[in-house]
Amino acid sequence: QVYLVQSGAEVKKPGASVKVSCKASGYTFTNYYMHWVRQAPGQGLEWMGKINPDGGSTTYPQKFQGRVTVTRDTSTSTIYMGLSRLRSDDTAVYFCARWRDGYNTFDYWGQGTLVIVSS
Amino acid sequence: EIVLTQSPATLSLSPGERATLSCRASQSIMSQLAWFQQKPGQPPRLLIYDASNRATAIPARFSGSGSGTDFILTISSLEPEDFAVYYCQQSNNWLTFGGGTKVEIK
């Protein structure tokens, strides 16, 4: 059974940075790209970027380039999402999700991590 | 960026009724469209991939259709557990999501 287990909630001040983790189990970690998607309170879903766990190459949409860093640790089958220069509008639930190539979409999601940015 | 427009924003229906949800893309995305269901406090759940393929363990009352720019998610007969928010998502050009349709109990 595939599991994606994320780290716990965070409260940060504006201007600070946050790092969220997502530990994968139940499959071969390096065989599937992993993505991060966020959801502001009461809002829709927003894609933040992806990583190829096999090699570590990353891709970010223009909106997040320079502020988001996605990394992985193959020894623990964990991916990380770092977001810097936090603003109040970064308050959201952050999800990791596994990409299924044959489906052209996400087949498994983490439970979500709430990040609150407040002074 | 490809914009996905979902309509209606809210659909008020009774259990047993048919739900028809629309997702329109700002340019052709071929069949690279997925549908997700999300309930409060939960991550999205994959329902349909590549426009018309049901994901594993998804009941047959859920079906997807369309290609190019216009897509439909149909729930043939609403069950109590189907009242939720539904999102479409495209992967033809980067990744974007629609704004969602809330299916609520009438």
Coordinates of N, CA, C and O in Angstrom, one line a residue, chain A residues 19-80:
Chain A
K19 N 10.1 24.5 5.8 CA 10.4 23.3 5.0 C 9.5 22.2 5.5 O 9.4 21.9 6.7
V20 N 8.8 21.6 4.5 CA 7.8 20.6 4.8 C 8.3 19.3 4.2 O 8.9 19.3 3.1
S21 N 8.1 18.2 4.9 CA 8.6 16.9 4.4 C 7.4 16.0 4.1 O 6.3 16.1 4.5
C22 N 7.8 15.0 3.2 CA 6.8 14.0 2.7 C 7.5 12.7 2.6 O 8.4 12.5 1.7
K23 N 7.2 11.7 3.5 CA 7.9 10.4 3.5 C 7.1 9.4 2.7 O 5.9 9.2 3.1
A24 N 7.6 8.8 1.7 CA 6.9 7.8 0.9 C 7.3 6.4 1.3 O 8.4 6.1 1.8
S25 N 6.3 5.6 1.2 CA 6.5 4.1 1.4 C 5.5 3.3 0.6 O 4.5 3.8 0.1
G26 N 5.8 2.0 0.4 CA 5.0 1.1 -0.3 C 5.2 1.0 -1.8 O 4.5 0.3 -2.5
Y27 N 6.3 1.7 -2.3 CA 6.6 1.6 -3.7 C 8.1 2.0 -3.8 O 8.7 2.4 -2.9
T28 N 8.6 1.8 -5.0 CA 10.0 2.2 -5.3 C 10.1 3.7 -5.5 O 9.6 4.2 -6.5
F29 N 10.7 4.3 -4.6 CA 10.7 5.8 -4.5 C 11.2 6.5 -5.7 O 10.6 7.5 -6.2
T30 N 12.2 5.9 -6.3 CA 12.8 6.6 -7.5 C 12.1 6.4 -8.8 O 12.5 6.9 -9.8
N31 N 11.0 5.6 -8.8 CA 10.3 5.3 -10.0 C 9.2 6.4 -10.4 O 8.6 6.3 -11.5
Y32 N 8.9 7.3 -9.4 CA 7.7 8.2 -9.6 C 8.1 9.6 -9.3 O 8.7 9.9 -8.2
Y33 N 7.8 10.5 -10.2 CA 8.0 11.9 -9.9 C 7.1 12.3 -8.7 O 6.0 11.7 -8.6
M34 N 7.5 13.3 -8.0 CA 6.7 13.8 -6.9 C 6.5 15.3 -7.1 O 7.4 16.0 -7.5
H35 N 5.3 15.8 -6.7 CA 4.9 17.1 -6.8 C 4.4 17.7 -5.5 O 4.1 17.0 -4.6
W36 N 4.4 19.1 -5.5 CA 3.8 19.8 -4.4 C 2.7 20.7 -4.9 O 2.8 21.4 -6.0
V37 N 1.6 20.7 -4.2 CA 0.4 21.4 -4.6 C -0.1 22.1 -3.3 O -0.1 21.5 -2.2
R38 N -0.6 23.3 -3.4 CA -1.1 24.0 -2.2 C -2.5 24.4 -2.3 O -3.0 24.6 -3.5
Q39 N -3.1 24.7 -1.2 CA -4.5 25.1 -1.2 C -4.7 26.1 -0.1 O -4.7 25.8 1.1
A40 N -4.9 27.4 -0.5 CA -5.2 28.4 0.5 C -6.6 28.2 1.1 O -7.4 27.5 0.5
P41 N -6.9 28.7 2.3 CA -8.2 28.4 3.0 C -9.4 28.8 2.1 O -9.5 29.9 1.6
G42 N -10.2 27.8 1.9 CA -11.4 28.0 1.1 C -11.2 28.2 -0.4 O -12.1 28.6 -1.1
Q43 N -10.0 28.0 -0.8 CA -9.6 28.2 -2.2 C -9.3 26.9 -3.0 O -9.5 25.8 -2.4
G44 N -8.9 27.1 -4.2 CA -8.6 25.9 -5.1 C -7.2 25.5 -4.9 O -6.5 25.8 -4.0
L45 N -6.8 24.6 -5.9 CA -5.5 24.0 -5.8 C -4.5 24.7 -6.8 O -4.9 25.1 -7.9
E46 N -3.3 24.7 -6.3 CA -2.2 25.4 -7.1 C -1.0 24.6 -7.1 O -0.4 24.2 -6.0
W47 N -0.5 24.3 -8.3 CA 0.7 23.5 -8.5 C 2.0 24.3 -8.2 O 2.1 25.5 -8.7
M48 N 2.9 23.8 -7.4 CA 4.1 24.5 -7.0 C 5.4 24.0 -7.6 O 6.4 24.7 -7.6
G49 N 5.4 22.7 -8.1 CA 6.7 22.2 -8.6 C 6.8 20.7 -8.5 O 5.9 20.1 -7.9
K50 N 7.8 20.2 -9.1 CA 8.0 18.7 -9.1 C 9.5 18.4 -9.0 O 10.3 19.2 -9.3
I51 N 9.7 17.1 -8.6 CA 11.1 16.6 -8.6 C 11.1 15.2 -9.1 O 10.1 14.4 -8.9
N52 N 12.1 14.9 -9.8 CA 12.4 13.5 -10.2 C 13.3 12.9 -9.1 O 14.5 13.2 -9.0
P53 N 12.7 12.0 -8.3 CA 13.6 11.4 -7.2 C 14.8 10.7 -7.7 O 15.8 10.5 -7.0
D54 N 14.8 10.2 -9.0 CA 15.9 9.6 -9.6 C 16.8 10.6 -10.3 O 16.6 10.9 -11.4
G55 N 17.6 11.2 -9.5 CA 18.5 12.2 -10.1 C 18.3 13.6 -9.4 O 19.3 14.4 -9.4
G56 N 17.1 13.9 -9.0 CA 16.9 15.1 -8.3 C 16.6 16.3 -9.1 O 16.5 17.4 -8.6
S57 N 16.4 16.2 -10.4 CA 16.0 17.3 -11.2 C 14.7 17.9 -10.9 O 13.8 17.1 -10.5
T58 N 14.5 19.2 -10.9 CA 13.3 19.9 -10.5 C 12.7 20.8 -11.6 O 13.5 21.2 -12.5
T59 N 11.5 21.1 -11.5 CA 10.8 22.0 -12.4 C 9.8 22.8 -11.5 O 9.1 22.2 -10.7
Y60 N 9.8 24.2 -11.7 CA 8.9 25.0 -11.0 C 8.2 25.9 -11.9 O 8.8 26.4 -12.9
P61 N 6.9 26.2 -11.7 CA 6.2 27.3 -12.5 C 6.8 28.6 -12.2 O 7.4 28.8 -11.1
Q62 N 6.7 29.5 -13.1 CA 7.3 30.8 -13.0 C 7.0 31.5 -11.7 O 7.8 32.2 -11.1
K63 N 5.7 31.4 -11.2 CA 5.3 32.1 -10.0 C 6.1 31.8 -8.8 O 6.3 32.6 -8.0
F64 N 6.6 30.5 -8.8 CA 7.4 30.1 -7.6 C 8.9 30.0 -7.8 O 9.6 29.7 -6.8
Q65 N 9.4 30.3 -9.0 CA 10.8 30.2 -9.2 C 11.5 31.2 -8.3 O 11.1 32.4 -8.2
G66 N 12.6 30.7 -7.7 CA 13.4 31.6 -6.8 C 12.9 31.6 -5.4 O 13.6 32.1 -4.5
R67 N 11.7 31.1 -5.1 CA 11.2 31.0 -3.7 C 10.9 29.6 -3.2 O 10.9 29.4 -2.0
V68 N 10.7 28.7 -4.1 CA 10.5 27.3 -3.8 C 11.7 26.4 -4.1 O 12.3 26.6 -5.2
T69 N 12.0 25.5 -3.2 CA 13.1 24.5 -3.5 C 12.6 23.2 -3.1 O 12.2 23.0 -1.9
V70 N 12.5 22.3 -4.0 CA 12.1 20.9 -3.8 C 13.3 20.0 -3.8 O 14.1 20.1 -4.8
T71 N 13.5 19.2 -2.8 CA 14.7 18.3 -2.7 C 14.2 16.9 -2.3 O 13.0 16.7 -2.0
R72 N 15.1 15.9 -2.4 CA 14.8 14.6 -1.9 C 16.0 13.9 -1.2 O 17.1 14.3 -1.4
D73 N 15.6 13.0 -0.4 CA 16.6 12.1 0.2 C 16.3 10.7 -0.1 O 15.3 10.1 0.5
T74 N 17.0 10.1 -1.0 CA 16.7 8.7 -1.4 C 16.9 7.7 -0.3 O 16.3 6.7 -0.3
S75 N 17.8 8.0 0.7 CA 18.1 7.1 1.8 C 16.9 6.9 2.7 O 16.7 5.9 3.4
T76 N 16.0 7.9 2.7 CA 14.8 7.8 3.6 C 13.5 7.9 2.8 O 12.4 8.0 3.4
S77 N 13.6 8.0 1.5 CA 12.4 8.0 0.6 C 11.6 9.2 1.0 O 10.3 9.1 1.1
T78 N 12.2 10.4 1.2 CA 11.5 11.6 1.6 C 11.8 12.7 0.7 O 12.9 12.9 0.2
I79 N 10.7 13.5 0.4 CA 10.9 14.7 -0.4 C 10.6 15.9 0.5 O 9.9 15.8 1.5
Y80 N 11.2 17.0 0.2 CA 11.0 18.2 1.0 C 10.6 19.4 0.1 O 11.0 19.5 -1.1

